[in-house]
Amino acid sequence: MPIPDTETSSRTPAPDPVPGDVSLARLSLRVNGAVRELELDTRTTLLDALREALRLTGTKKGCDHGQCGACTVLVEGRRIYSCLTLAVMHEGESITTIEGLGTAEALHPMQAAFVKHDGYQCGYCTPGQICSAVAVLEEIEAGIPSHVSESLDAVRISDAEIRERMSGNICRCGAYANILDAINEVGGQPA
Amino acid sequence: MRFDTPATTNPIDRLRIIGQPVDRIDGPLKVRGAAPYAYEQHEAVPNQAYGWVVGAGIAKGRITRMDLDAAHAAPGVIAILTTENAGPLDKGKRNAAPLLGGPEITHYHQAIALVIAESFEQARDAAQRVQVAYAVEEGAFDLAEAKAEGVGPSKDSPDSKIGDFAKAFAEAPVQLDATYTTPDQTHAMMEPHASLAAWDGESLEVWTSNQMVAWAHQDLAKTLRLKKEQVRIRSPYVGGGFGAKLFLRADILLAALGARLAGRPVKVALQRPLIANNTTHRAATIQRIRLGAGRDGRLTAIAHESWSGNVEGGEEENAIQQTRLLYAGANRLTGTRLAHLDLAEGNAMRAPGEAPGLLALEVAMDEMAEKLGIDPVEFRILNDTQEDPEKPDRPFSQRQLIECLRQGAAGFGWDQRSAQPGTRREGRWLVGLGMAVGFRNNLVDKSGARVRLDGEGIVTVETDMTDIGTGSYTIIAQTAAEMMGVALDRVVVRLGDSSFPASAGSGGQWGANTSTAGVYAACVKLREQVAQALGLNASDADFADGMVRSGERSIPLADAARDGALTAEDTIEFGDLQKRFQQSTFAGHFVEVAVDAATAEVRVRRMLAVCAAGRILNPKSARSQVIGAMTMGLGAALMEELAVDTRQGFFVNHDLAGYEVPVHADVPRQEVIFLDEVDPTSSPMKAKGVGELGLCGVGAAVANAIHNATGIRVRDYPITLDKLLDRLPG
């Protein structure tokens, strides 16, 4: 395909919309164990489906461009930036958000460890950090190697492994050292 | 309560709850994602519409034509706000450039329209259909070029001349004359500026993310030409600020105007790629430092001059502030100059002034120590002063800088540092140690609170103070619990509402000390009411364990409110102790780096901060403030820079992919030590701030460690590897 002349294309107005032209799609998501039926504008990201349509605002929007990690959720058990994927791509899939990890009465061990180790400050990146951290421990447990793994066959929890794998979740308040302590506590590595 | 004599013993000194490293009381909400931030107030009002902000595509000039027809015709569009239909607007006292631009444009990405639609997707789509034509004007965007035109000094930062600098410098046997640059930086807090606005007739309610509720309240009312009573602002949770959310910004104003135009509630979050150019940033500086010393290492001449740029009405980046106070020396010269630039407004970012100022001064001190052949720690100790060097009859209230440095050096293993740079090698790594002094003044401003005791013995605190991650909820609860003698879980704290008493807000590291002092004042009044209700003598009543004791009598606290809740309100106001004593906070920062001998990649291996900052109200959250600031300092040293397009006039890397901040993999284990200190001149809490101190000097310590590792002195931040690569040793 030829590369479009950007000079020209940037000056071409978008095609005129047809009034009332909204493309809606029905879909079904299993969110935190419950089936949720939705009718959404097909352009809706998974993040906005959670935050706006389902009002599950624990998942945060920091950049909307896959740059910060605040929107991290677990889809079919794997972590994903929910701002970089459309909701309609997840028909029938199982989504776990921060609201599905623990309750006020019974925090998930990772949530409790974040409180104990002060693994946050403003709290805005926190749900994404926690979802990511839960998945990181599972990835290490499953033997999935990372850039810093010394061997492809023997993946073990270490500070370096955690730091590497958590680097897609920015914390501008700079709670990284405390987040590491929290993950180590849950992961069984002495802090 | 007026605070004009140094504090004596008071109930805070018991330190049963305050001063203890308790977990944050808002922690369980935050780790569950259950703390609602500004854009998440679904329950606040029904029928919320979505706004998308259109930013100007030029830096300076005029809009000649705006074609909104296609956007209006797009599905779901309710209204489009521009200056054409915004109605008459004033400008907030604390805003330089107008928050809604048009037809005149004064900076890139200045908001020029808000597209309001039924859904976020529709608003975003319609906004792409807005067609704008501009007449572009020439602007000034390059500080190095505009520097010669700089004017000054300003009334807030007059030149200061003590003794005869020129003569002393000329006669000094050892001299340094060096120029340093620091780049524009953006706060990059994780939560974008966001607001929800709803009108009820002529009354406006706003849920927003703002550090200073009282300022936003005042400036929103002024901009909309409303009475303050018509406006209510709430900011219960703030997803980071670092100065970005000190002021009324476009999200609040556009949500308010948009909601009026649409006739229904509207919510707006600044899109991440707009934030760097639309809002404020830390302005770049060019700093010249001259130091003169005798061979004994004593400074005889100190000069620090700094240039920065700003829009019309903006102020200088006061990078020379700390140099007036930090070291002894009889002959001194400091001053700032401000050039006109047509970039977005430069304004406060965490530790404004000192953060960039110390990036320069503390490298200059390292360079001078090297010239003198004196250890950098000893050189600073040699030039310590216990009084304001410009006014020797004005002592520091507390100044434990030497102790910070001695403890830091011992704890960090400073004796392992090789005085000869570039000589410690571990495999492919060149290893170096660096240190710098951290310094930031303690600021105070009046702060109010309301405290209520109910018949269940629950104490509720209300103040418009905000918690931007600093721990305000927790230390305010600890203060009230200590004062009223109840357990922490008997205290409810409600923050960030303009209907509550005005606090000093979150900024300038004054929030912890002043807001808790305001709560202290209100609690003193409530204690009097309780004693009176119980028929006890307030002056000798002891409040502890949910009981009030006086003489032989011991009565449950809750009994005082048996016939109805008791409410007390007060504001702490400060006298002239700030003038009589120089109140500052101090730190010794120590850093170890390893620099790849082939690629010049810099890895920070260890960091230590030893801080002297008055009473530490909660060692756990205070430590977090400091490690977070150390992380930001690492970013300032190694990666953070808004790159200026000096032709088009904007910050190019205006998102979180292009503007690099430290991530997990960049940050090593960090240690923080707080020296035992109380400062009775600061407030009844005897506390000062730590949130900005933790940043001050860190970047210079990294720079000095890189020099120690490689022998390369980089004077232009950030120290990216391209600035090291062609000069690496052997």
Short mmCIF file of N, CA, C and O in Angstrom, two decimals, chain B residues 250-353:
data_model
loop_
_atom_site.label_atom_id
_atom_site.label_comp_id
_atom_site.label_asym_id
_atom_site.label_seq_id
_atom_site.Cartn_x
_atom_site.Cartn_y
_atom_site.Cartn_z
N ALA B 250 -8.12 24.55 32.72
CA ALA B 250 -9.15 24.52 31.67
C ALA B 250 -10.24 23.48 31.93
O ALA B 250 -11.40 23.70 31.57
N ASP B 251 -9.89 22.35 32.55
CA ASP B 251 -10.91 21.31 32.77
C ASP B 251 -12.07 21.84 33.60
O ASP B 251 -13.24 21.59 33.29
N ILE B 252 -11.76 22.59 34.65
CA ILE B 252 -12.83 23.10 35.53
C ILE B 252 -13.66 24.13 34.78
O ILE B 252 -14.89 24.06 34.74
N LEU B 253 -12.98 25.09 34.18
CA LEU B 253 -13.70 26.18 33.51
C LEU B 253 -14.54 25.64 32.35
O LEU B 253 -15.71 26.02 32.19
N LEU B 254 -13.98 24.76 31.54
CA LEU B 254 -14.72 24.25 30.38
C LEU B 254 -15.89 23.38 30.81
O LEU B 254 -16.96 23.41 30.19
N ALA B 255 -15.71 22.60 31.87
CA ALA B 255 -16.83 21.80 32.36
C ALA B 255 -17.96 22.72 32.82
O ALA B 255 -19.14 22.48 32.52
N ALA B 256 -17.60 23.78 33.53
CA ALA B 256 -18.63 24.71 34.04
C ALA B 256 -19.33 25.42 32.89
O ALA B 256 -20.57 25.49 32.85
N LEU B 257 -18.58 25.96 31.95
CA LEU B 257 -19.17 26.66 30.81
C LEU B 257 -19.96 25.70 29.93
O LEU B 257 -21.04 26.02 29.43
N GLY B 258 -19.39 24.51 29.74
CA GLY B 258 -20.04 23.50 28.90
C GLY B 258 -21.37 23.06 29.50
O GLY B 258 -22.36 22.88 28.78
N ALA B 259 -21.38 22.89 30.80
CA ALA B 259 -22.62 22.46 31.47
C ALA B 259 -23.69 23.54 31.36
O ALA B 259 -24.87 23.24 31.19
N ARG B 260 -23.27 24.77 31.41
CA ARG B 260 -24.24 25.86 31.27
C ARG B 260 -24.81 25.88 29.86
O ARG B 260 -26.00 26.02 29.65
N LEU B 261 -23.91 25.69 28.89
CA LEU B 261 -24.33 25.72 27.49
C LEU B 261 -25.21 24.52 27.15
O LEU B 261 -26.22 24.65 26.45
N ALA B 262 -24.84 23.36 27.65
CA ALA B 262 -25.57 22.13 27.32
C ALA B 262 -26.85 21.99 28.14
O ALA B 262 -27.73 21.20 27.80
N GLY B 263 -26.93 22.73 29.22
CA GLY B 263 -28.11 22.62 30.07
C GLY B 263 -28.17 21.31 30.83
O GLY B 263 -29.24 20.85 31.22
N ARG B 264 -27.03 20.70 31.04
CA ARG B 264 -26.96 19.47 31.83
C ARG B 264 -25.52 19.27 32.31
O ARG B 264 -24.59 19.92 31.80
N PRO B 265 -25.32 18.39 33.26
CA PRO B 265 -23.95 18.21 33.79
C PRO B 265 -22.98 17.74 32.70
O PRO B 265 -23.36 16.95 31.82
N VAL B 266 -21.76 18.24 32.77
CA VAL B 266 -20.73 17.87 31.79
C VAL B 266 -19.45 17.50 32.53
O VAL B 266 -19.07 18.17 33.49
N LYS B 267 -18.82 16.42 32.08
CA LYS B 267 -17.50 16.10 32.67
C LYS B 267 -16.42 16.15 31.60
O LYS B 267 -16.66 15.81 30.44
N VAL B 268 -15.25 16.58 32.06
CA VAL B 268 -14.13 16.82 31.15
C VAL B 268 -12.85 16.33 31.80
O VAL B 268 -12.57 16.68 32.95
N ALA B 269 -12.09 15.52 31.08
CA ALA B 269 -10.72 15.22 31.52
C ALA B 269 -9.80 15.73 30.41
O ALA B 269 -10.07 15.49 29.23
N LEU B 270 -8.76 16.44 30.78
CA LEU B 270 -7.81 16.85 29.75
C LEU B 270 -7.19 15.58 29.17
O LEU B 270 -6.69 14.74 29.90
N GLN B 271 -7.24 15.46 27.85
CA GLN B 271 -6.62 14.31 27.22
C GLN B 271 -5.12 14.37 27.52
O GLN B 271 -4.50 15.44 27.46
N ARG B 272 -4.52 13.22 27.80
CA ARG B 272 -3.10 13.20 28.20
C ARG B 272 -2.20 13.97 27.23
O ARG B 272 -1.34 14.75 27.69
N PRO B 273 -2.38 13.84 25.90
CA PRO B 273 -1.46 14.55 25.02
C PRO B 273 -1.60 16.08 25.06
O PRO B 273 -0.76 16.79 24.52
N LEU B 274 -2.66 16.58 25.69
CA LEU B 274 -2.82 18.03 25.81
C LEU B 274 -2.08 18.61 27.00
O LEU B 274 -1.78 19.80 27.05
N ILE B 275 -1.86 17.77 28.02
CA ILE B 275 -1.53 18.32 29.35
C ILE B 275 -0.25 19.14 29.37
O ILE B 275 -0.21 20.24 29.93
N ALA B 276 0.79 18.66 28.71
CA ALA B 276 2.08 19.35 28.82
C ALA B 276 2.02 20.77 28.26
O ALA B 276 2.63 21.69 28.82
N ASN B 277 1.31 20.94 27.15
CA ASN B 277 1.26 22.27 26.53
C ASN B 277 0.06 23.09 26.99
O ASN B 277 0.09 24.31 26.92
N ASN B 278 -1.00 22.42 27.42
CA ASN B 278 -2.20 23.16 27.82
C ASN B 278 -2.07 23.75 29.22
O ASN B 278 -2.59 24.82 29.51
N THR B 279 -1.40 23.03 30.10
CA THR B 279 -1.37 23.45 31.51
C THR B 279 -0.03 24.13 31.83
O THR B 279 0.61 24.68 30.95
N THR B 280 0.35 24.10 33.07
CA THR B 280 1.61 24.73 33.47
C THR B 280 2.73 23.70 33.48
O THR B 280 2.48 22.50 33.45
N HIS B 281 3.94 24.17 33.54
CA HIS B 281 5.10 23.28 33.59
C HIS B 281 6.19 23.99 34.40
O HIS B 281 6.10 25.18 34.66
N ARG B 282 7.22 23.23 34.77
CA ARG B 282 8.40 23.84 35.39
C ARG B 282 9.25 24.42 34.27
O ARG B 282 9.61 23.68 33.34
N ALA B 283 9.54 25.70 34.36
CA ALA B 283 10.25 26.37 33.26
C ALA B 283 11.74 26.04 33.27
O ALA B 283 12.36 25.87 34.33
N ALA B 284 12.30 25.99 32.08
CA ALA B 284 13.74 25.78 31.92
C ALA B 284 14.51 26.95 32.52
O ALA B 284 14.01 28.07 32.61
N THR B 285 15.74 26.68 32.93
CA THR B 285 16.60 27.75 33.45
C THR B 285 17.98 27.68 32.82
O THR B 285 18.43 26.61 32.39
N ILE B 286 18.62 28.84 32.78
CA ILE B 286 20.06 28.93 32.51
C ILE B 286 20.65 29.60 33.75
O ILE B 286 20.19 30.68 34.15
N GLN B 287 21.58 28.95 34.38
CA GLN B 287 22.10 29.46 35.66
C GLN B 287 23.61 29.61 35.60
O GLN B 287 24.32 28.67 35.24
N ARG B 288 24.07 30.80 35.98
CA ARG B 288 25.51 31.01 36.09
C ARG B 288 25.88 31.11 37.56
O ARG B 288 25.27 31.88 38.31
N ILE B 289 26.85 30.32 37.94
CA ILE B 289 27.29 30.32 39.34
C ILE B 289 28.78 30.64 39.38
O ILE B 289 29.57 30.07 38.63
N ARG B 290 29.11 31.59 40.24
CA ARG B 290 30.53 31.88 40.48
C ARG B 290 30.82 31.71 41.97
O ARG B 290 30.09 32.25 42.81
N LEU B 291 31.85 30.96 42.27
CA LEU B 291 32.26 30.75 43.65
C LEU B 291 33.72 31.12 43.79
O LEU B 291 34.55 30.80 42.94
N GLY B 292 34.05 31.81 44.88
CA GLY B 292 35.43 32.12 45.19
C GLY B 292 35.74 31.65 46.60
O GLY B 292 34.92 31.84 47.50
N ALA B 293 36.91 31.03 46.79
CA ALA B 293 37.26 30.52 48.12
C ALA B 293 38.74 30.70 48.38
O ALA B 293 39.55 30.78 47.44
N GLY B 294 39.07 30.74 49.66
CA GLY B 294 40.47 30.70 50.04
C GLY B 294 40.97 29.27 49.93
O GLY B 294 40.19 28.33 49.78
N ARG B 295 42.30 29.12 50.04
CA ARG B 295 42.87 27.76 49.95
C ARG B 295 42.43 26.89 51.12
O ARG B 295 42.48 25.66 51.05
N ASP B 296 41.95 27.55 52.18
CA ASP B 296 41.45 26.80 53.33
C ASP B 296 40.06 26.21 53.07
O ASP B 296 39.49 25.51 53.91
N GLY B 297 39.47 26.55 51.92
CA GLY B 297 38.17 25.98 51.57
C GLY B 297 37.00 26.83 52.02
O GLY B 297 35.85 26.45 51.80
N ARG B 298 37.25 27.98 52.61
CA ARG B 298 36.13 28.82 53.05
C ARG B 298 35.70 29.73 51.91
O ARG B 298 36.51 30.43 51.30
N LEU B 299 34.38 29.71 51.64
CA LEU B 299 33.85 30.53 50.56
C LEU B 299 33.91 32.01 50.96
O LEU B 299 33.52 32.38 52.07
N THR B 300 34.42 32.82 50.04
CA THR B 300 34.46 34.27 50.29
C THR B 300 33.52 35.01 49.35
O THR B 300 33.13 36.13 49.62
N ALA B 301 33.18 34.37 48.22
CA ALA B 301 32.34 35.04 47.22
C ALA B 301 31.39 34.01 46.61
O ALA B 301 31.81 32.95 46.19
N ILE B 302 30.10 34.37 46.60
CA ILE B 302 29.08 33.48 46.04
C ILE B 302 28.16 34.30 45.14
O ILE B 302 27.57 35.28 45.59
N ALA B 303 28.08 33.91 43.87
CA ALA B 303 27.11 34.57 42.97
C ALA B 303 26.30 33.51 42.25
O ALA B 303 26.84 32.49 41.81
N HIS B 304 25.01 33.75 42.16
CA HIS B 304 24.12 32.82 41.45
C HIS B 304 23.10 33.67 40.69
O HIS B 304 22.34 34.42 41.28
N GLU B 305 23.15 33.58 39.37
CA GLU B 305 22.20 34.31 38.53
C GLU B 305 21.44 33.29 37.71
O GLU B 305 22.00 32.32 37.23
N SER B 306 20.14 33.56 37.52
CA SER B 306 19.32 32.59 36.79
C SER B 306 18.39 33.29 35.81
O SER B 306 17.79 34.32 36.13
N TRP B 307 18.29 32.71 34.63
CA TRP B 307 17.39 33.22 33.59
C TRP B 307 16.31 32.17 33.31
O TRP B 307 16.61 30.97 33.22
N SER B 308 15.09 32.63 33.16
CA SER B 308 14.02 31.74 32.71
C SER B 308 13.07 32.56 31.85
O SER B 308 13.22 33.78 31.73
N GLY B 309 12.10 31.88 31.26
CA GLY B 309 11.15 32.58 30.39
C GLY B 309 9.73 32.27 30.78
O GLY B 309 9.45 31.26 31.43
N ASN B 310 8.80 33.15 30.38
CA ASN B 310 7.39 32.88 30.67
C ASN B 310 6.51 33.71 29.78
O ASN B 310 6.98 34.63 29.10
N VAL B 311 5.23 33.39 29.79
CA VAL B 311 4.24 34.18 29.06
C VAL B 311 3.99 35.48 29.81
O VAL B 311 4.40 35.64 30.96
N GLU B 312 3.28 36.38 29.16
CA GLU B 312 2.89 37.64 29.79
C GLU B 312 2.16 37.35 31.10
O GLU B 312 1.24 36.54 31.14
N GLY B 313 2.58 37.98 32.16
CA GLY B 313 1.91 37.77 33.44
C GLY B 313 2.48 36.62 34.26
O GLY B 313 2.16 36.47 35.43
N GLY B 314 3.33 35.81 33.64
CA GLY B 314 3.97 34.71 34.37
C GLY B 314 5.20 35.20 35.13
O GLY B 314 5.71 36.28 34.86
N GLU B 315 5.65 34.38 36.06
CA GLU B 315 6.78 34.79 36.89
C GLU B 315 8.03 33.98 36.58
O GLU B 315 7.98 32.98 35.87
N GLU B 316 9.13 34.41 37.19
CA GLU B 316 10.40 33.73 36.97
C GLU B 316 10.45 32.43 37.77
O GLU B 316 9.77 32.28 38.77
N GLU B 317 11.27 31.50 37.32
CA GLU B 317 11.61 30.31 38.11
C GLU B 317 12.72 30.75 39.05
O GLU B 317 13.82 31.09 38.61
N ASN B 318 12.41 30.74 40.33
CA ASN B 318 13.31 31.40 41.30
C ASN B 318 14.43 30.47 41.76
O ASN B 318 14.50 30.07 42.91
N ALA B 319 15.32 30.17 40.83
CA ALA B 319 16.32 29.13 41.08
C ALA B 319 17.44 29.56 42.03
O ALA B 319 18.27 28.74 42.42
N ILE B 320 17.46 30.82 42.42
CA ILE B 320 18.57 31.29 43.27
C ILE B 320 18.21 31.30 44.75
O ILE B 320 19.04 31.60 45.61
N GLN B 321 16.94 30.97 45.02
CA GLN B 321 16.40 31.07 46.37
C GLN B 321 17.30 30.47 47.46
O GLN B 321 17.62 31.11 48.46
N GLN B 322 17.69 29.21 47.27
CA GLN B 322 18.46 28.51 48.30
C GLN B 322 19.86 29.10 48.47
O GLN B 322 20.44 29.01 49.55
N THR B 323 20.38 29.72 47.42
CA THR B 323 21.75 30.20 47.47
C THR B 323 21.88 31.39 48.42
O THR B 323 22.96 31.68 48.95
N ARG B 324 20.78 32.04 48.69
CA ARG B 324 20.81 33.16 49.63
C ARG B 324 20.98 32.69 51.07
O ARG B 324 21.32 33.46 51.95
N LEU B 325 20.68 31.40 51.31
CA LEU B 325 20.61 30.91 52.70
C LEU B 325 21.51 29.73 53.03
O LEU B 325 21.71 29.41 54.19
N LEU B 326 22.03 29.06 52.01
CA LEU B 326 22.58 27.73 52.29
C LEU B 326 23.99 27.74 52.86
O LEU B 326 24.30 26.98 53.76
N TYR B 327 24.87 28.60 52.33
CA TYR B 327 26.27 28.56 52.78
C TYR B 327 26.74 29.93 53.26
O TYR B 327 26.27 30.96 52.78
N ALA B 328 27.71 29.89 54.17
CA ALA B 328 28.32 31.12 54.65
C ALA B 328 29.17 31.73 53.54
O ALA B 328 29.52 31.05 52.57
N GLY B 329 29.54 32.98 53.69
CA GLY B 329 30.34 33.68 52.68
C GLY B 329 29.99 35.16 52.76
O GLY B 329 28.81 35.50 52.69
N ALA B 330 31.00 36.00 52.89
CA ALA B 330 30.73 37.40 53.20
C ALA B 330 30.26 38.21 52.00
O ALA B 330 29.57 39.22 52.17
N ASN B 331 30.63 37.79 50.80
CA ASN B 331 30.32 38.62 49.63
C ASN B 331 29.41 37.83 48.69
O ASN B 331 29.79 36.77 48.19
N ARG B 332 28.21 38.39 48.45
CA ARG B 332 27.19 37.58 47.81
C ARG B 332 26.43 38.39 46.75
O ARG B 332 26.19 39.58 46.91
N LEU B 333 26.02 37.70 45.71
CA LEU B 333 25.25 38.33 44.64
C LEU B 333 24.29 37.29 44.08
O LEU B 333 24.71 36.23 43.62
N THR B 334 22.99 37.58 44.13
CA THR B 334 22.02 36.67 43.51
C THR B 334 20.96 37.49 42.79
O THR B 334 20.64 38.61 43.21
N GLY B 335 20.44 36.93 41.73
CA GLY B 335 19.37 37.62 41.01
C GLY B 335 18.78 36.76 39.92
O GLY B 335 19.40 35.80 39.46
N THR B 336 17.55 37.09 39.53
CA THR B 336 16.89 36.38 38.44
C THR B 336 16.53 37.35 37.33
O THR B 336 16.34 38.54 37.57
N ARG B 337 16.46 36.84 36.12
CA ARG B 337 16.00 37.62 34.98
C ARG B 337 14.96 36.80 34.24
O ARG B 337 15.07 35.57 34.15
N LEU B 338 13.94 37.49 33.75
CA LEU B 338 12.83 36.81 33.11
C LEU B 338 12.69 37.28 31.67
O LEU B 338 12.57 38.48 31.41
N ALA B 339 12.71 36.34 30.75
CA ALA B 339 12.54 36.65 29.33
C ALA B 339 11.12 36.32 28.92
O ALA B 339 10.47 35.46 29.52
N HIS B 340 10.63 36.98 27.88
CA HIS B 340 9.30 36.65 27.37
C HIS B 340 9.40 35.46 26.43
O HIS B 340 10.20 35.45 25.50
N LEU B 341 8.59 34.43 26.70
CA LEU B 341 8.49 33.29 25.79
C LEU B 341 7.01 33.03 25.52
O LEU B 341 6.16 33.29 26.37
N ASP B 342 6.73 32.49 24.35
CA ASP B 342 5.35 32.20 23.97
C ASP B 342 5.01 30.73 24.11
O ASP B 342 4.11 30.22 23.44
N LEU B 343 5.72 30.05 25.01
CA LEU B 343 5.35 28.67 25.36
C LEU B 343 4.22 28.74 26.39
O LEU B 343 3.80 29.83 26.78
N ALA B 344 3.71 27.59 26.81
CA ALA B 344 2.68 27.58 27.86
C ALA B 344 3.25 28.20 29.14
O ALA B 344 4.46 28.38 29.27
N GLU B 345 2.35 28.48 30.08
CA GLU B 345 2.78 29.16 31.30
C GLU B 345 3.71 28.30 32.16
O GLU B 345 3.39 27.15 32.46
N GLY B 346 4.82 28.87 32.55
CA GLY B 346 5.69 28.22 33.52
C GLY B 346 5.19 28.55 34.91
O GLY B 346 4.82 29.68 35.20
N ASN B 347 5.13 27.54 35.76
CA ASN B 347 4.67 27.80 37.13
C ASN B 347 5.20 26.69 38.03
O ASN B 347 6.02 25.89 37.64
N ALA B 348 4.65 26.62 39.24
CA ALA B 348 5.24 25.76 40.26
C ALA B 348 5.16 24.27 39.89
O ALA B 348 4.13 23.77 39.50
N MET B 349 6.27 23.59 40.01
CA MET B 349 6.30 22.14 40.07
C MET B 349 7.12 21.80 41.32
O MET B 349 8.05 22.52 41.65
N ARG B 350 6.73 20.74 41.99
CA ARG B 350 7.36 20.30 43.25
C ARG B 350 8.72 20.97 43.53
O ARG B 350 9.66 20.81 42.75
N ALA B 351 8.78 21.68 44.65
CA ALA B 351 9.98 22.44 45.04
C ALA B 351 10.39 23.44 43.97
O ALA B 351 11.52 23.44 43.50
N PRO B 352 9.43 24.32 43.57
CA PRO B 352 9.80 25.34 42.58
C PRO B 352 10.96 26.18 43.12
O PRO B 352 11.01 26.48 44.30
N GLY B 353 11.87 26.56 42.26
CA GLY B 353 13.03 27.32 42.71
C GLY B 353 14.15 26.39 43.13
O GLY B 353 15.12 26.19 42.40
#
